[in-house]
Tab-separated table of C-alpha atoms and ligand atoms in Angstrom:
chain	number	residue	atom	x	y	z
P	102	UNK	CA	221.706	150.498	214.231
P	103	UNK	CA	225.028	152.602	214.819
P	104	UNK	CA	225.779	152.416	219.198
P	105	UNK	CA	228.276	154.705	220.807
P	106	UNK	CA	231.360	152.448	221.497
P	107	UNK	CA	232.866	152.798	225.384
P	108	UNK	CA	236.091	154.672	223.906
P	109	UNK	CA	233.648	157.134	222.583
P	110	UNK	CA	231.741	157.564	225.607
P	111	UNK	CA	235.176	158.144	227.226
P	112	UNK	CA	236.454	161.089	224.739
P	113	UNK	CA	232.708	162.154	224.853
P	114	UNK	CA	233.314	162.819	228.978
P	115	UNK	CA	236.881	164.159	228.000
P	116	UNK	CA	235.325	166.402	225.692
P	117	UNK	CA	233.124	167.628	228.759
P	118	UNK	CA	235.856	167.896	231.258
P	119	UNK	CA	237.782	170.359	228.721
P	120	UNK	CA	235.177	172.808	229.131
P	121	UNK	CA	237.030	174.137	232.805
P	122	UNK	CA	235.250	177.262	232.876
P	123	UNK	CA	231.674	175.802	232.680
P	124	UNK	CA	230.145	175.595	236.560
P	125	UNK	CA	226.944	173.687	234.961
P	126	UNK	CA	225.740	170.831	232.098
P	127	UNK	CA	222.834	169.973	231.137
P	128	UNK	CA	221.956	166.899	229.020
P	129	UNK	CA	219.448	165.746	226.356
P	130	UNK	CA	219.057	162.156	225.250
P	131	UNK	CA	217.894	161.273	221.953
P	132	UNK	CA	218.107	159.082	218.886
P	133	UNK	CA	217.635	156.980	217.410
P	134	UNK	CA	216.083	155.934	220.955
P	135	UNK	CA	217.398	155.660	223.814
P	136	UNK	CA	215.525	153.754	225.746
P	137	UNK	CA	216.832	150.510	223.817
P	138	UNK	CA	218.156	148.079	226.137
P	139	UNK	CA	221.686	149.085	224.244
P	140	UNK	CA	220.928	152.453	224.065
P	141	UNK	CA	220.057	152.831	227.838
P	142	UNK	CA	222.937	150.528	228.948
P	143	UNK	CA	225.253	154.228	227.209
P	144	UNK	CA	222.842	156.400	229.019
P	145	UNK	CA	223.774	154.681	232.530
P	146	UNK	CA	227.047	154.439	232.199
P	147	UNK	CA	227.612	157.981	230.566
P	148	UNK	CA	225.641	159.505	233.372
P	149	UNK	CA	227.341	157.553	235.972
P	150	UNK	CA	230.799	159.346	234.740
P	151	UNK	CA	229.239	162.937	234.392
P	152	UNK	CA	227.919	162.668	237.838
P	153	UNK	CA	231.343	162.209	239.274
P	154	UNK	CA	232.700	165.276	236.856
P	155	UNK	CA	233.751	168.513	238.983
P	156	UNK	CA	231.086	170.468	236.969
P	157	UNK	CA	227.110	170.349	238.081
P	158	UNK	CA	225.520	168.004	236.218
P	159	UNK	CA	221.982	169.777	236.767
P	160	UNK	CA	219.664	168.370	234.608
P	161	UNK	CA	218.671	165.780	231.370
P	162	UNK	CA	215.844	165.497	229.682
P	163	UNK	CA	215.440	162.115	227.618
P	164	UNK	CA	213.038	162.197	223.763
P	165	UNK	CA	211.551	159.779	223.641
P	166	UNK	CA	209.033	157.274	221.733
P	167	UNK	CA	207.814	155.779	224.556
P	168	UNK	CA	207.494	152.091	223.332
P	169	UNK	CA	210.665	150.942	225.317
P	170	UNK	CA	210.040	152.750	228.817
P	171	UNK	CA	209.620	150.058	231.278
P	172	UNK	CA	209.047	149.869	234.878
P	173	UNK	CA	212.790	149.269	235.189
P	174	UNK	CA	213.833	152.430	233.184
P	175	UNK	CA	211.263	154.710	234.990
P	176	UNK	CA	212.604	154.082	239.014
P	177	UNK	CA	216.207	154.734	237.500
P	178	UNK	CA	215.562	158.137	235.631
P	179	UNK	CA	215.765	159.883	238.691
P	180	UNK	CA	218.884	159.052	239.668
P	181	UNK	CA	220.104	159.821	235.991
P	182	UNK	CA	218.838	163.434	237.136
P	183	UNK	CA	216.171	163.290	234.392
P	184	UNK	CA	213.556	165.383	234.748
P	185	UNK	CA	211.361	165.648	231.522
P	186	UNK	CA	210.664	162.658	229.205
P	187	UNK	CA	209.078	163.682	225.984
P	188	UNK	CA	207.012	161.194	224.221
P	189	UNK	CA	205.893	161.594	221.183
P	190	UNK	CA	202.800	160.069	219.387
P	191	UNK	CA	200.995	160.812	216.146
P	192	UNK	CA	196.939	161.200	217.056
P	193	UNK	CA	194.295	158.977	218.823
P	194	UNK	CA	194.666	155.461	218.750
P	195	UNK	CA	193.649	154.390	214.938
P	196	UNK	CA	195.432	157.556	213.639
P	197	UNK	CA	198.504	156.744	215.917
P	198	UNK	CA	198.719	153.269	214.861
P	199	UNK	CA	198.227	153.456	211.257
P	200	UNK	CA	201.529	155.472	210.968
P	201	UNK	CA	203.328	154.637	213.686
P	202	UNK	CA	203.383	150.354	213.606
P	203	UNK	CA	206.227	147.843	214.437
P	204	UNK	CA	207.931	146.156	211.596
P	205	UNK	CA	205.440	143.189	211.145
P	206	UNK	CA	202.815	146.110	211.664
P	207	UNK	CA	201.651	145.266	215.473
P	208	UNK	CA	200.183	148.485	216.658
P	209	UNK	CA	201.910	150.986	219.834
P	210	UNK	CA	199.813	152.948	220.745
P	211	UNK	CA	198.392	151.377	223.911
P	212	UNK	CA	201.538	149.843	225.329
P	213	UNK	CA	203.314	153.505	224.738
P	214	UNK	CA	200.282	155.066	227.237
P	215	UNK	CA	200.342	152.128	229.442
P	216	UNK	CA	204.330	153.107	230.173
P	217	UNK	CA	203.175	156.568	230.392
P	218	UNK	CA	200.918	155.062	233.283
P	219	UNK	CA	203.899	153.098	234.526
P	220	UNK	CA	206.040	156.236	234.481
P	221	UNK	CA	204.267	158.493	236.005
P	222	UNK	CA	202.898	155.884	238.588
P	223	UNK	CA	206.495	155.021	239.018
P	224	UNK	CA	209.612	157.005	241.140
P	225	UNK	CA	209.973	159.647	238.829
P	226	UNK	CA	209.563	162.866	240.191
P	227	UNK	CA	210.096	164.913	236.990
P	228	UNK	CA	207.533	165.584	234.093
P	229	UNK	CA	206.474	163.875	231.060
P	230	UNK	CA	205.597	166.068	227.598
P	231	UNK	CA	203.736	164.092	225.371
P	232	UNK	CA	204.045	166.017	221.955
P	233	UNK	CA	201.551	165.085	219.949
P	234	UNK	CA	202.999	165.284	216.215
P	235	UNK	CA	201.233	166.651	213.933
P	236	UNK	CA	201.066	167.389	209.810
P	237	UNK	CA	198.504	167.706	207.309
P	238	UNK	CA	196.635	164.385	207.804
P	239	UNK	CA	196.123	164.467	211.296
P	240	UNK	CA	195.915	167.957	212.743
P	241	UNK	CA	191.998	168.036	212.850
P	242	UNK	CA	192.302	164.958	215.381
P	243	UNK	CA	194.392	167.159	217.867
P	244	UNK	CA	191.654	168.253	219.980
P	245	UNK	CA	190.161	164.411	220.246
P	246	UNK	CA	193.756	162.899	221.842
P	247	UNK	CA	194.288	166.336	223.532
P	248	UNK	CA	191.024	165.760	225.565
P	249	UNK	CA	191.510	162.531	226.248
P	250	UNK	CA	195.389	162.637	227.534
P	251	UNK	CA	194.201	165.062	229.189
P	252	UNK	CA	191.604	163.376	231.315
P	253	UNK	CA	193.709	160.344	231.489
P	254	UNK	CA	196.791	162.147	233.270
P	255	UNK	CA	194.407	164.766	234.859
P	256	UNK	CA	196.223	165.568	238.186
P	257	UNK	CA	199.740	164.476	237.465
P	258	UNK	CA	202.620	166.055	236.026
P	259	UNK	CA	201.502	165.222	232.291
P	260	UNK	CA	201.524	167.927	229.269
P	261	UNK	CA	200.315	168.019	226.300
P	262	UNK	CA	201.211	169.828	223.250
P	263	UNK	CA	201.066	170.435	219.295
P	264	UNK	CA	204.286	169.427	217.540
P	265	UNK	CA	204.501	170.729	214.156
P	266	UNK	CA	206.150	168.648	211.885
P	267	UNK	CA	208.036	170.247	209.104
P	268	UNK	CA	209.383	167.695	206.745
P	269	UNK	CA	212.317	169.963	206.378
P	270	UNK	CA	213.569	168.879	209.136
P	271	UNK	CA	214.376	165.237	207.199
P	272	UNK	CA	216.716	167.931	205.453
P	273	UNK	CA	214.185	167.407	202.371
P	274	UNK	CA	212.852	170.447	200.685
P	275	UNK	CA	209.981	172.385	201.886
P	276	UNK	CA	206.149	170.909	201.052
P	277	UNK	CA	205.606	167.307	201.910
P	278	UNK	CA	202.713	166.680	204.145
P	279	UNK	CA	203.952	169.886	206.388
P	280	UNK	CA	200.964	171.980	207.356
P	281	UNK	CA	202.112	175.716	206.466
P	282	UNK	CA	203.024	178.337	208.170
P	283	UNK	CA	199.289	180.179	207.993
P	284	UNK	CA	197.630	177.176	208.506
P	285	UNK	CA	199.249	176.647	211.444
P	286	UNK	CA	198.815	179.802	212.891
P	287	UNK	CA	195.255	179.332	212.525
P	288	UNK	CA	195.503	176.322	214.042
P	289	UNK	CA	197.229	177.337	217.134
P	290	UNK	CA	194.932	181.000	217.570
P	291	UNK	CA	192.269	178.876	217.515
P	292	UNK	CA	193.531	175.735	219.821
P	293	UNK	CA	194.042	178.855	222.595
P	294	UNK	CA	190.979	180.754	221.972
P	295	UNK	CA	188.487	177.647	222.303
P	296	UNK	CA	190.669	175.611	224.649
P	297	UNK	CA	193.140	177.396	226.328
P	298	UNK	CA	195.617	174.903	224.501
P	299	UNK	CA	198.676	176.973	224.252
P	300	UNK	CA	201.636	175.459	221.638
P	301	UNK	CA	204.905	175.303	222.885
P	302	UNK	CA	206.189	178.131	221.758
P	303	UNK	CA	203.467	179.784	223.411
P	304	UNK	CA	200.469	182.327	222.001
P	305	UNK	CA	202.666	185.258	222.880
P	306	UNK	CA	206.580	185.567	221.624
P	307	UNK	CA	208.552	185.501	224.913
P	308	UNK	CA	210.823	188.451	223.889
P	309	UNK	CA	213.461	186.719	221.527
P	310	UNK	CA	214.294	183.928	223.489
P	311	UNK	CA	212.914	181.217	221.718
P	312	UNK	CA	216.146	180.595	219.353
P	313	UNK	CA	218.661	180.185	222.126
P	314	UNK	CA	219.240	176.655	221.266
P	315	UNK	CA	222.708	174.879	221.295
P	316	UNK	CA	223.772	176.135	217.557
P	317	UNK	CA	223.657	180.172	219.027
P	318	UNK	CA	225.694	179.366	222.631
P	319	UNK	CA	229.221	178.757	222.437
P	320	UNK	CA	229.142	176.298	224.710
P	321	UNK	CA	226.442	174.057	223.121
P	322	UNK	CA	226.918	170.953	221.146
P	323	UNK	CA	225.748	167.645	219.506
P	324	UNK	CA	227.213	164.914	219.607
P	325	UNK	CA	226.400	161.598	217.606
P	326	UNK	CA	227.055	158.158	217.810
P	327	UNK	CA	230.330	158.114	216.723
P	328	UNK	CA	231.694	161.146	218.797
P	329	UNK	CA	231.344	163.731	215.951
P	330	UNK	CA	230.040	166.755	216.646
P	331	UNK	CA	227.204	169.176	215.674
P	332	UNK	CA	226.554	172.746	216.813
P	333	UNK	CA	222.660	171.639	215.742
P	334	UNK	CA	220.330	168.665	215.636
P	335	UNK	CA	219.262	169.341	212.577
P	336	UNK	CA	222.609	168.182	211.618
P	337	UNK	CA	223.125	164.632	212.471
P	338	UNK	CA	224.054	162.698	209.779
P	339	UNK	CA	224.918	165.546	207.623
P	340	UNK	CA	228.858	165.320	207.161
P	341	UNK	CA	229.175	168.676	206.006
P	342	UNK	CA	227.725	170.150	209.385
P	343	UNK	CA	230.240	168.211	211.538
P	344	UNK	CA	232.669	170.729	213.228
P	345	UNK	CA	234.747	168.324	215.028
P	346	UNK	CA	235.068	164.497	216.817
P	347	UNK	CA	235.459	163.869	220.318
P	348	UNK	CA	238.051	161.336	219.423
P	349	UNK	CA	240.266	164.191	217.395
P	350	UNK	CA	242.648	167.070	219.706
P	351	UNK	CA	241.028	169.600	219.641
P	352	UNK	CA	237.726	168.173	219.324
P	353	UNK	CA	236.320	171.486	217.322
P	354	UNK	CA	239.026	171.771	214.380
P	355	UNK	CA	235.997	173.171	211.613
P	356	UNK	CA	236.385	176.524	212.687
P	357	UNK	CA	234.376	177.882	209.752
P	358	UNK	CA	231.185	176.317	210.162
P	359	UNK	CA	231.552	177.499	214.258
P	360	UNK	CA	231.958	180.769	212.465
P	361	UNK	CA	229.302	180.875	210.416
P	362	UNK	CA	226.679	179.550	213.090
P	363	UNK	CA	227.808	182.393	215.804
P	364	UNK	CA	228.764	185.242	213.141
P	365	UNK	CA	226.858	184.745	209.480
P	366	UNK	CA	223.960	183.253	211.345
P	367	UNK	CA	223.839	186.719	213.336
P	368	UNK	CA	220.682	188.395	212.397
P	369	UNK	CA	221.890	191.711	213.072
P	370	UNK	CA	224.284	191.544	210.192
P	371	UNK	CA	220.832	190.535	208.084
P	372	UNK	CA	218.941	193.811	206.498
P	373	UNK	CA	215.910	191.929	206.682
P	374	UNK	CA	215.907	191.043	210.170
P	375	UNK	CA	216.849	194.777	211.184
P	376	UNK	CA	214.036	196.120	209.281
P	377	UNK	CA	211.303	193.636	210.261
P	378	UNK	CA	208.925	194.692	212.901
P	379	UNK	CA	208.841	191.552	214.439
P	380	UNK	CA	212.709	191.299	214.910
P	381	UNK	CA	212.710	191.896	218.783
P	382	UNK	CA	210.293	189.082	219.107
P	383	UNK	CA	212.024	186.732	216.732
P	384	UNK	CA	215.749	187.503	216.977
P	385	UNK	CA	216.426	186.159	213.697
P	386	UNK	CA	214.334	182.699	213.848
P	387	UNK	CA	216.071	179.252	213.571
P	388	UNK	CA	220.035	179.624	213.268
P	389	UNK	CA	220.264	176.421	211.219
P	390	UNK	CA	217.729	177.587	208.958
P	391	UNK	CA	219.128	180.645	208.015
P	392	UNK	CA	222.561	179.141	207.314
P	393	UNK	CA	221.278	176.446	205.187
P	394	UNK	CA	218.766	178.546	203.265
P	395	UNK	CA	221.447	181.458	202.702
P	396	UNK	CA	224.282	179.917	202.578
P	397	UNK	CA	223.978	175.305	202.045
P	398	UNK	CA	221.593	175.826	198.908
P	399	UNK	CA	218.376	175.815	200.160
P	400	UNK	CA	216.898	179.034	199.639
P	401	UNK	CA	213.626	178.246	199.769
P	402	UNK	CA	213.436	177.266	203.456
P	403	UNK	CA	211.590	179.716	205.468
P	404	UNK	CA	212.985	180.780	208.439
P	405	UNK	CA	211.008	183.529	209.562
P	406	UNK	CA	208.706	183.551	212.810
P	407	UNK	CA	204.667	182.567	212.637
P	408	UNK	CA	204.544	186.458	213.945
P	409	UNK	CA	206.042	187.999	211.386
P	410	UNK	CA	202.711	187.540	209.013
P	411	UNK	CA	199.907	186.656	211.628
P	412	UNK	CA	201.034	188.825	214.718
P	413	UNK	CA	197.509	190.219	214.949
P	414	UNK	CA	195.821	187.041	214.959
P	415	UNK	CA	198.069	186.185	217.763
P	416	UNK	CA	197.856	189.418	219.776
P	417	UNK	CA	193.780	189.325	219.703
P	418	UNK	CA	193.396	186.360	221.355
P	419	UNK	CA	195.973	187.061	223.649
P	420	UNK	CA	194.760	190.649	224.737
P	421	UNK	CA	191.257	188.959	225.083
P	422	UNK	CA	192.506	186.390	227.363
P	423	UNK	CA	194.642	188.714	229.599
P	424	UNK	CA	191.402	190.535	229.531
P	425	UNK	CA	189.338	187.716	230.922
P	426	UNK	CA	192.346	187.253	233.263
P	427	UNK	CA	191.886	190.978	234.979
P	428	UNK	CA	188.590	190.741	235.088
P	429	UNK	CA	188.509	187.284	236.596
P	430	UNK	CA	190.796	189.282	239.319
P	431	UNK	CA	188.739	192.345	239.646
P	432	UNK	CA	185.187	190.712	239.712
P	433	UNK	CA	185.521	187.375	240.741
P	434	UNK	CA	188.191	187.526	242.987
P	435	UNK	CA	190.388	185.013	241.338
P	436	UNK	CA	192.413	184.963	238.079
P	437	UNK	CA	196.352	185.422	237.411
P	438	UNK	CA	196.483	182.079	235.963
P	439	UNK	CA	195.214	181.476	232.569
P	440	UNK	CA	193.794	178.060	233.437
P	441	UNK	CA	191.749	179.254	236.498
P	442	UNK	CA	190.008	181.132	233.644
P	443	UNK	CA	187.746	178.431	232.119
P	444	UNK	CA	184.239	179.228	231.453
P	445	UNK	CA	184.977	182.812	231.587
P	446	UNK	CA	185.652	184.830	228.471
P	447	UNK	CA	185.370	188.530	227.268
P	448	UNK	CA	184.484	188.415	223.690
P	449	UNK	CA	184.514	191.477	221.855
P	450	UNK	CA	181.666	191.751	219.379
Q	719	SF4	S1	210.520	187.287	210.988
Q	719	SF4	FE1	212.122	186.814	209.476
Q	719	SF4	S2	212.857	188.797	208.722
Q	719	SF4	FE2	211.697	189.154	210.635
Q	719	SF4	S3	213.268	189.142	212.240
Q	719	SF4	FE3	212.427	187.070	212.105
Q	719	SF4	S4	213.818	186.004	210.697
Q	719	SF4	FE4	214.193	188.196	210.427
């Protein structure tokens, strides 16, 4: 397993600290894992050093799996300025455990909850996302670990959400054991229209924001283990998507690839995109996408938003819940929050 040395971590805050301009940073931790002892050890001592940096270090979120999260490592991650932990798992218990096993094949599953317990019975004041991943094999036993997280963590700062796992993302082709695109739409209509269970993108686009993401602001980067960097996650490990090293001056020397992430990733410039209805509710869907389907040879990579062929779908469950909502307000006195809304529904016949 590949550590970031200490003259890394001290270009890495260089590389930081050459950014005069920017007033705040904000952090995410992932792996790899790092809550291994090792891994944790960089954490510390890299937050220690941002923390006395002139810019406002205002906020890191750690990914997590959840299996290394001790008591020890939960009182500290406030004072890392941590504030969301995600931990993700695969499905209830014997789903969980079949695919996700130590080496010798010793189950997780109940020691990851039980430092969910410990976390959120611990000094942490943040929140804890436990994205529950999810593909072809296990998406009908959503609802089961859903409900029971649910109950578990009812009345602390626990969520719980759908991850959709696209095997693309290994940077293999398309297919797999991926659940597509319709099927997922399906999926989520129905996950909001029978439980309120909302994915995190949401039942209704947010107006184009969604793709703001590290590889579409200039001031956004990744950087891996050996203080090369990525305008994408996507990326790591993928020498051809490294811009630049932390340890080289200047740290961003492939000026091409940071050209074609903020210029030929622009989907104004994209016929498509200006013609599609959906296109000021998308914005152009995943940067990293597009550039590797159009232009790194993977054409077949879809890139496009879930709305862009099941917008309806979306828009009638949505209308019939802000429906429920107003009337919950009008007649009942109560409403404005979708969750007060439970047990009351307009359906339209
Ligand atoms: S749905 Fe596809 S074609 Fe339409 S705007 Fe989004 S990326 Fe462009």
């Amino acid at each position: 397993m590949l550590f970031m040395r200490p003259d890394t971590a001290t270009k890495l805050i260089e590389f930081v600290e050459s950014f005069r301009a920017a007033k705040t940073l904000s952090v995410t931790w992932y792996g790899g894992e790092p809550t291994i002892n090792k891994a944790f050890e960089i954490v510390r001592s890299i937050s220690d050093r941002l923390k006395r940096l002139k810019i406002n270090f205002k906020s890191a979120a750690l990914v997590s799996n959840g299996y290394m999260l001790t008591k020890e490592k939960a009182h500290e991650l406030n004072y890392l300025n941590i504030s969301n932990v995600q931990i993700s798992i695969d499905g209830p218990r014997q789903v969980h455990d079949q695919r996700r096993m130590l080496k010798g094949g010793r189950p997780t599953f109940d020691r990851i909850l039980a430092n969910i317990d410990t976390l959120m019975g611990s000094s942490f004041t943040g929140e804890c996302n436990i994205r529950v991943n999810l593909d072809r094999q296990n998406i009908s036993s959503f609802s089961t670990i859903r409900n029971y997280l649910l109950e578990r963590y009812s009345g602390t700062r626990v969520t719980v959400y759908a991850g959709y796992v696209d095997t693309a993302a290994n940077h293999e082709k398309e297919g797999g054991c991926s659940v597509c695109a319709a099927e997922w739409a399906d999926f989520s209509v129905e996950q909001f229209r029978d439980l309120n269970a909302v994915s995190k993108e949401g039942v209704y686009p947010l107006g184009g924001l969604l793709n703001i993401c590290s590889a579409t602001t200039s001031s956004g980067f990744v950087v891996g283990p050996q203080g090369e960097v990525y305008k994408c996650w996507e990326d790591v490990g993928r020498p051809n998507m490294v811009i630049g090293n932390v340890h080289d001056t200047p740290a961003i020397c492939n000026d091409d690839l940071v050209a074609e992430y903020s210029i030929a990733a622009d989907p104004f410039l994209d016929e498509h995109c200006r013609e599609c209805s959906v296109f000021p509710i998308c914005s152009g869907g995943c940067a990293n996408r597009r550039l590797r389907s159009k232009f790194f040879g993977e054409p077949e990579l879809n890139f496009c938003s879930l709305y862009k062929e099941h917008l309806e779908a979306y828009l009638l469950e949505y209308f019939k819940a802000f429906e429920t909502r107003a009337i919950c307000a009008d007649v009942l006195g109560h409403g404005g929050d979708r969750w007060q809304d439970r047990g009351y529904r307009v359906v339209h016949a």
